[in-house]
Structure formats: structure tokens, C-alpha cells
XYZ file of N, CA and C in Angstrom:
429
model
N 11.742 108.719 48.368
C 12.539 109.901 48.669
C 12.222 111.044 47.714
N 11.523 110.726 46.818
C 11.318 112.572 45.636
C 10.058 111.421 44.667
N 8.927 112.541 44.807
C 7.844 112.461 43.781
C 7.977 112.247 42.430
N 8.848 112.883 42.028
C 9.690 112.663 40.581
C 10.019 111.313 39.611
N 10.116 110.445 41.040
C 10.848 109.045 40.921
C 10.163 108.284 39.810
N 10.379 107.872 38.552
C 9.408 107.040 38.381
C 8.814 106.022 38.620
N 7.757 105.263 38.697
C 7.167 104.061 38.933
C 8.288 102.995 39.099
N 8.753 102.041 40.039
C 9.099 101.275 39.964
C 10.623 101.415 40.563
N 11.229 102.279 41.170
C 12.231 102.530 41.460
C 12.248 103.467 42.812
N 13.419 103.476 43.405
C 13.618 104.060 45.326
C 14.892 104.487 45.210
N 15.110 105.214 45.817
C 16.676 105.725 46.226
C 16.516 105.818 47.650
N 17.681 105.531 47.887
C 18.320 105.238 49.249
C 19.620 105.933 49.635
N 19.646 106.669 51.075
C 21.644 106.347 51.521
C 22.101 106.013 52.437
N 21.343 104.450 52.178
C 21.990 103.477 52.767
C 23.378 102.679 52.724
N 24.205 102.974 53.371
C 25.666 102.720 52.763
C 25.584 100.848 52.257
N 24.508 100.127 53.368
C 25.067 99.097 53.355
C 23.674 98.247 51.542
N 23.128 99.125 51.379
C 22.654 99.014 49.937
C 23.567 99.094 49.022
N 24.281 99.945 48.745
C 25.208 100.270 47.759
C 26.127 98.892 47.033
N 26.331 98.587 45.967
C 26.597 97.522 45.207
C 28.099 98.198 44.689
N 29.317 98.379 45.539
C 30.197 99.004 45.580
C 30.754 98.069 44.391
N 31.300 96.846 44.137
C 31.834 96.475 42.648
C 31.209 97.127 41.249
N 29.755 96.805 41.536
C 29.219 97.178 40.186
C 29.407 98.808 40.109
N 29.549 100.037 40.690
C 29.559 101.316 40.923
C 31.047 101.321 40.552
N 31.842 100.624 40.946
C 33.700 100.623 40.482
C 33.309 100.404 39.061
N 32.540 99.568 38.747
C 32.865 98.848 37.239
C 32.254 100.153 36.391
N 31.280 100.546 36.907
C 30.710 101.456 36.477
C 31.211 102.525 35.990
N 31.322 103.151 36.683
C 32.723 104.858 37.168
C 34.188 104.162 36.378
N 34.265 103.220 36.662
C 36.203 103.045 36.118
C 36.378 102.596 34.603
N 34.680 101.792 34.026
C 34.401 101.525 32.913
C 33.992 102.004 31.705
N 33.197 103.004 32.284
C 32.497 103.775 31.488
C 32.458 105.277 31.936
N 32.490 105.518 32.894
C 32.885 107.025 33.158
C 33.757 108.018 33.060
N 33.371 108.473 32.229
C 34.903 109.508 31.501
C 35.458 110.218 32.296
N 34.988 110.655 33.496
C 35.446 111.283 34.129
C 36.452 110.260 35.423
N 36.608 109.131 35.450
C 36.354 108.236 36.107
C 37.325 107.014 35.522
N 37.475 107.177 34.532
C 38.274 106.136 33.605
C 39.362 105.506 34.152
N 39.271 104.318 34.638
C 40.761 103.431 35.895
C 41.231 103.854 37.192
N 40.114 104.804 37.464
C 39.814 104.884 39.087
C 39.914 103.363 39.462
N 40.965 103.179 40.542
C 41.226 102.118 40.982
C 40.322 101.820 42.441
N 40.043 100.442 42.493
C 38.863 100.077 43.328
C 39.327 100.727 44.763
N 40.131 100.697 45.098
C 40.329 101.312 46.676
C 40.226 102.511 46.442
N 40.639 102.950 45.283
C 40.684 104.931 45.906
C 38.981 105.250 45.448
N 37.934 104.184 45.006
C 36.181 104.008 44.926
C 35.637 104.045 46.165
N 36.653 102.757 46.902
C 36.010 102.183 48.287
C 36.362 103.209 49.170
N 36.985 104.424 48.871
C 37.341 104.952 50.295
C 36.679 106.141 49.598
N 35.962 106.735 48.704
C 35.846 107.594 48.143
C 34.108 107.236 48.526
N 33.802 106.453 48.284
C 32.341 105.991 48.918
C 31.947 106.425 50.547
N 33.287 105.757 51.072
C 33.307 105.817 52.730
C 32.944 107.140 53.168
N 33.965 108.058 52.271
C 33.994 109.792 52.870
C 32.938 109.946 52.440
N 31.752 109.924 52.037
C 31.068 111.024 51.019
C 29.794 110.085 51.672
N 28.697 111.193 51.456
C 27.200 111.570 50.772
C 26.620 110.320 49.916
N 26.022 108.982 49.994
C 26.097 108.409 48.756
C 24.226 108.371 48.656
N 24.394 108.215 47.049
C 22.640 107.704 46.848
C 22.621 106.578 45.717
N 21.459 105.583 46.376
C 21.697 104.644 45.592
C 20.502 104.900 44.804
N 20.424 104.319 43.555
C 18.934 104.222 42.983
C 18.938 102.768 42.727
N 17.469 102.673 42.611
C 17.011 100.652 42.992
C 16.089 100.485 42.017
N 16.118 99.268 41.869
C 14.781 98.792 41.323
C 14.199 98.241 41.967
N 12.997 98.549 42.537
C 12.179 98.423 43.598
C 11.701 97.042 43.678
N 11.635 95.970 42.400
C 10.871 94.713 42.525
C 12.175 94.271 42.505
N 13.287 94.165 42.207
C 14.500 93.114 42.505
C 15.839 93.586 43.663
N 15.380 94.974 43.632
C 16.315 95.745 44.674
C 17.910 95.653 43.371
N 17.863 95.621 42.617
C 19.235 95.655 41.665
C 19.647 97.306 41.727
N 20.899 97.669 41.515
C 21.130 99.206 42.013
C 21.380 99.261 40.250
N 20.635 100.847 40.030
C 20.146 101.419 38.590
C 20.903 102.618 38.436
N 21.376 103.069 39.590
C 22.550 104.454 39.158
C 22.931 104.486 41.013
N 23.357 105.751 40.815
C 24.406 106.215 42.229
C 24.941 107.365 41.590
N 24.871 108.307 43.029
C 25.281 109.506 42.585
C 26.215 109.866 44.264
N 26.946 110.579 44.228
C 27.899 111.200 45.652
C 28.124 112.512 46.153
N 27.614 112.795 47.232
C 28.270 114.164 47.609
C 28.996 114.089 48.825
N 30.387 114.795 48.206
C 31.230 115.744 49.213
C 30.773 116.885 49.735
N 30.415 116.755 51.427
C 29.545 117.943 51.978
C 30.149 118.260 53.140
N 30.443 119.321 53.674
C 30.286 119.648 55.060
C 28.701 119.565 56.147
N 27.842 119.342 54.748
C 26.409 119.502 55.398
C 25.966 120.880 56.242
N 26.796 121.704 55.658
C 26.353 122.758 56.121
C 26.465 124.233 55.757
N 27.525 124.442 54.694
C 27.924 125.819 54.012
C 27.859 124.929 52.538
N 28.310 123.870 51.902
C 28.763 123.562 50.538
C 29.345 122.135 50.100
N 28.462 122.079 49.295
C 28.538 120.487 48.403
C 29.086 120.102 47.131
N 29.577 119.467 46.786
C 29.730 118.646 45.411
C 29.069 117.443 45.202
N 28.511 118.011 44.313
C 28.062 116.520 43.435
C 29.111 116.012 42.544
N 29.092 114.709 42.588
C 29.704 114.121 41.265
C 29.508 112.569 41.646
N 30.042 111.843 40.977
C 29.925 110.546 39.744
C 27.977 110.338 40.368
N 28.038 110.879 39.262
C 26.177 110.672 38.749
C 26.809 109.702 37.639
N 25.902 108.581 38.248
C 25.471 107.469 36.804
C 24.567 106.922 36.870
N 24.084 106.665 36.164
C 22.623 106.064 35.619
C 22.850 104.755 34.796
N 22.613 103.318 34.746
C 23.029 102.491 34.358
C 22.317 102.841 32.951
N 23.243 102.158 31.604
C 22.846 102.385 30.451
C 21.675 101.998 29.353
N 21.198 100.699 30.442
C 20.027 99.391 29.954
C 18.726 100.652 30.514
N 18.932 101.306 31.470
C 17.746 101.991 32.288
C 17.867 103.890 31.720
N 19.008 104.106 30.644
C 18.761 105.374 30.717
C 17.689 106.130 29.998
N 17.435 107.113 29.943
C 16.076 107.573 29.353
C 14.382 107.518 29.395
N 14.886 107.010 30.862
C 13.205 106.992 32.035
C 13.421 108.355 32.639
N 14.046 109.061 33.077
C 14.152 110.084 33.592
C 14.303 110.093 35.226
N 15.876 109.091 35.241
C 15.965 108.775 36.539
C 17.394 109.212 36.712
N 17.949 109.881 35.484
C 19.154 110.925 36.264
C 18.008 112.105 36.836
N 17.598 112.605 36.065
C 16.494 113.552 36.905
C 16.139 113.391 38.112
N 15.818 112.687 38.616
C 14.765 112.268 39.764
C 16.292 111.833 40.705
N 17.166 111.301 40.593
C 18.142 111.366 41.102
C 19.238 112.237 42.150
N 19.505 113.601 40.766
C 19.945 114.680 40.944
C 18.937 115.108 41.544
N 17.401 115.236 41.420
C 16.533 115.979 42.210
C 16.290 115.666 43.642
N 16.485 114.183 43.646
C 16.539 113.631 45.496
C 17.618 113.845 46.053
N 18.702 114.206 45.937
C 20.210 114.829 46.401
C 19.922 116.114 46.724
N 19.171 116.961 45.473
C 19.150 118.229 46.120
C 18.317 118.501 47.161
N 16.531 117.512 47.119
C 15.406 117.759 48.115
C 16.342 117.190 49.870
N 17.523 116.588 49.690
C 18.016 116.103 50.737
C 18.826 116.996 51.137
N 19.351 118.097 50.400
C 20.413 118.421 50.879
C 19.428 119.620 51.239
N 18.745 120.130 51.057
C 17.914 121.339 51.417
C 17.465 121.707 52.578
N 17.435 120.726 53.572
C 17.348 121.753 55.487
C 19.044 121.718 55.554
N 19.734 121.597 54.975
C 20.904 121.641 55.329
C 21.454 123.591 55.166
N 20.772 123.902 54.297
C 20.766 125.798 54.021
C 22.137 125.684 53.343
N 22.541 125.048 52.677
C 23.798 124.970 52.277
C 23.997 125.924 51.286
N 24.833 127.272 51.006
C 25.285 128.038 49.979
C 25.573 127.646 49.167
N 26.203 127.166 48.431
C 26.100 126.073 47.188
C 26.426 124.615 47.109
N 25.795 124.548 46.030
C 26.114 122.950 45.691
C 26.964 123.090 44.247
N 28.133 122.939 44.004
C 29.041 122.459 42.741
C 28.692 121.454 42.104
N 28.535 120.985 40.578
C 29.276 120.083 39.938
C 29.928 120.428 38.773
N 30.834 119.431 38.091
C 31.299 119.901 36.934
C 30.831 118.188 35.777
N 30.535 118.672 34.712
C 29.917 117.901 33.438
C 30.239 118.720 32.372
N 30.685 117.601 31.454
C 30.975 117.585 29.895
C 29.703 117.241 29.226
N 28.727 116.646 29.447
C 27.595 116.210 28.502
C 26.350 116.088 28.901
N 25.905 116.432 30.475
C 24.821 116.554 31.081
C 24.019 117.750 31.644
N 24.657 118.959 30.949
C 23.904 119.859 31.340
C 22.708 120.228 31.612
N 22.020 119.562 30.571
C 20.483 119.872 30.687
C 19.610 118.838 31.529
N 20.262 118.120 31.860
C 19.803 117.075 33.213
C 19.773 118.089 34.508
N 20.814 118.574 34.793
C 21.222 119.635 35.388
C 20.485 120.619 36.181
N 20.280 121.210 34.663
C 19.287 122.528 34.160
C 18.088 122.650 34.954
N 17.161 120.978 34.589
C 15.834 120.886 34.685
C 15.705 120.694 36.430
N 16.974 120.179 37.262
C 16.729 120.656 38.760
C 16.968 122.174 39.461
N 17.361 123.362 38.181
C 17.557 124.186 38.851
C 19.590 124.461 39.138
N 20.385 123.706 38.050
C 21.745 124.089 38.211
C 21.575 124.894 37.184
N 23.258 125.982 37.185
C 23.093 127.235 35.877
C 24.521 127.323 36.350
N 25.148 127.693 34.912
C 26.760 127.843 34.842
C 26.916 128.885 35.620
N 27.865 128.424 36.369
C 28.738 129.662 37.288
C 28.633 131.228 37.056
N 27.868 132.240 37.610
C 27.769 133.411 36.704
C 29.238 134.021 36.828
N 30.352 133.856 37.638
C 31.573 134.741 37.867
C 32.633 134.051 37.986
N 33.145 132.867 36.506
C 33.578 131.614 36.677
C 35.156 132.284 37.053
N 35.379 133.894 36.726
C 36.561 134.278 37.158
C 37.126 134.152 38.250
N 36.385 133.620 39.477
C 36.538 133.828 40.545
C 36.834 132.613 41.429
N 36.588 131.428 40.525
C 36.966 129.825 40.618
C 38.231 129.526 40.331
N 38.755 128.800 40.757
C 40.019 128.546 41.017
C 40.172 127.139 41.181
N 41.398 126.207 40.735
C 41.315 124.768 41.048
C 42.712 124.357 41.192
N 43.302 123.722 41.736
C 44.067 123.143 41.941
C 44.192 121.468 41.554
N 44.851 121.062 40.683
C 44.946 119.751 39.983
C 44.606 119.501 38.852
N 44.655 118.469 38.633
C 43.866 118.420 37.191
C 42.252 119.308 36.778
N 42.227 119.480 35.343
C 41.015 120.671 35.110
C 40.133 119.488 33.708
């Protein structure tokens, strides 16, 4: 799915690939953003959304997962990007975030959102850049 990928690894969004416990344990364990997300409001949060799996191509074991909320057609969110921690620093949040966006791209979509505390420059290197007119954002719920 993206040239980027390194050696030895595939992404997929295939729903029925997805290793939905280990992605709960993941996100509810270690994801700060994510911290005791309870497994049903995962499993139905999977269901609605955009998913991508990343693999390891010789055992098929899932190496990250990332999600978008889309209309598929005006505007997206990205979020819970993870990258398992044994595999980070191959440069497969990169290649990740970059196959989400090469996918979402006949879609002509006006933007794509995310929000991150510590990954900006993962970000960066596909082409995201802080909000230029963050005055104009608005949120409702928790911030």
C-alpha cells in the first residue's frame, strides 16, 4: 500500500485482519490519549471508522494501527496512531500516517485533522502543519 513501507511489513483495511484485543490493550494501556478506554466503546469505535492495520509480513502479527473518522469526502480525522513499542524506530509510524494519507487522496477531501502531544514531527515529515487560524477551531468536550 505506500513505497515508504519498510522491508518486511504491509498495511491493510481489512477489518477482518485487525487484532482488536491487542489494539484495546494497546490504546487503553499505553495510550495517553486513550488511557481505560473500555473494550466496547474500542469495538464499536473500530466498527465506525477508517481502520489500518500494519503487519509483519512473515508472521502476519499486527505492528501498529491507525483510524480515520471520514465522511470520505469533505474531511477526516486521524487518530489512535500506534506503533507497537518492540518495532518503534524503523520508520513505520511514517509509512503508516503516509498510507492513510496516499488512501485518502482520490477522496479530494479538504482536510484531514489530528491532534498530538508528542508526535509532531512524524506528522511534519507527511506534510501535516499546525492549524494556521487555530482561532477559528472550536471543540466541544474534553480538550
Amino acid at each position: 500500500m505506500n513505497s515508504a513501507l519498510p522491508p518486511g511489513y504491509e498495511i491493510s483495511t481489512a477489518p477482518e485482519r485487525l487484532d482488536r484485543a491487542l489494539i484495546h490493550r494497546w490504546l487503553s494501556q499505553d495510550a495517553y490519549w486513550a488511557l481505560g478506554r473500555p473494550r466496547e466503546k474500542q469495538d464499536l469505535a473500530i466498527a465506525e471508522s477508517l481502520n489500518f492495520g500494519l503487519y509483519d509480513s512473515a508472521s502476519g502479527a499486527q505492528a501498529g494501527y491507525a483510524r480515520v473518522v471520514t465522511d470520505q469526502s469533505t474531511f477526516a480525522w486521524l487518530c489512535d496512531v500506534y506503533i507497537d513499542p518492540a518495532v518503534r524506530g524503523k520508520g513505520l509510524g511514517t509509512a503508516l500516517v503516509s498510507a492513510v494519507k496516499e488512501h485518502l487522496a482520490p477522496c479530494g477531501l479538504r482536510r484531514i485533522l489530528l491532534a498530538t502531544a508528542d508526535a509532531h514531527a512524524v506528522y511534519a515529515e507527511v506534510g501535516f502543519e499546525p492549524l494556521g487560524e487555530p482561532e477559528k477551531w472550536m471543540v466541544l468536550g474534553e480538550q
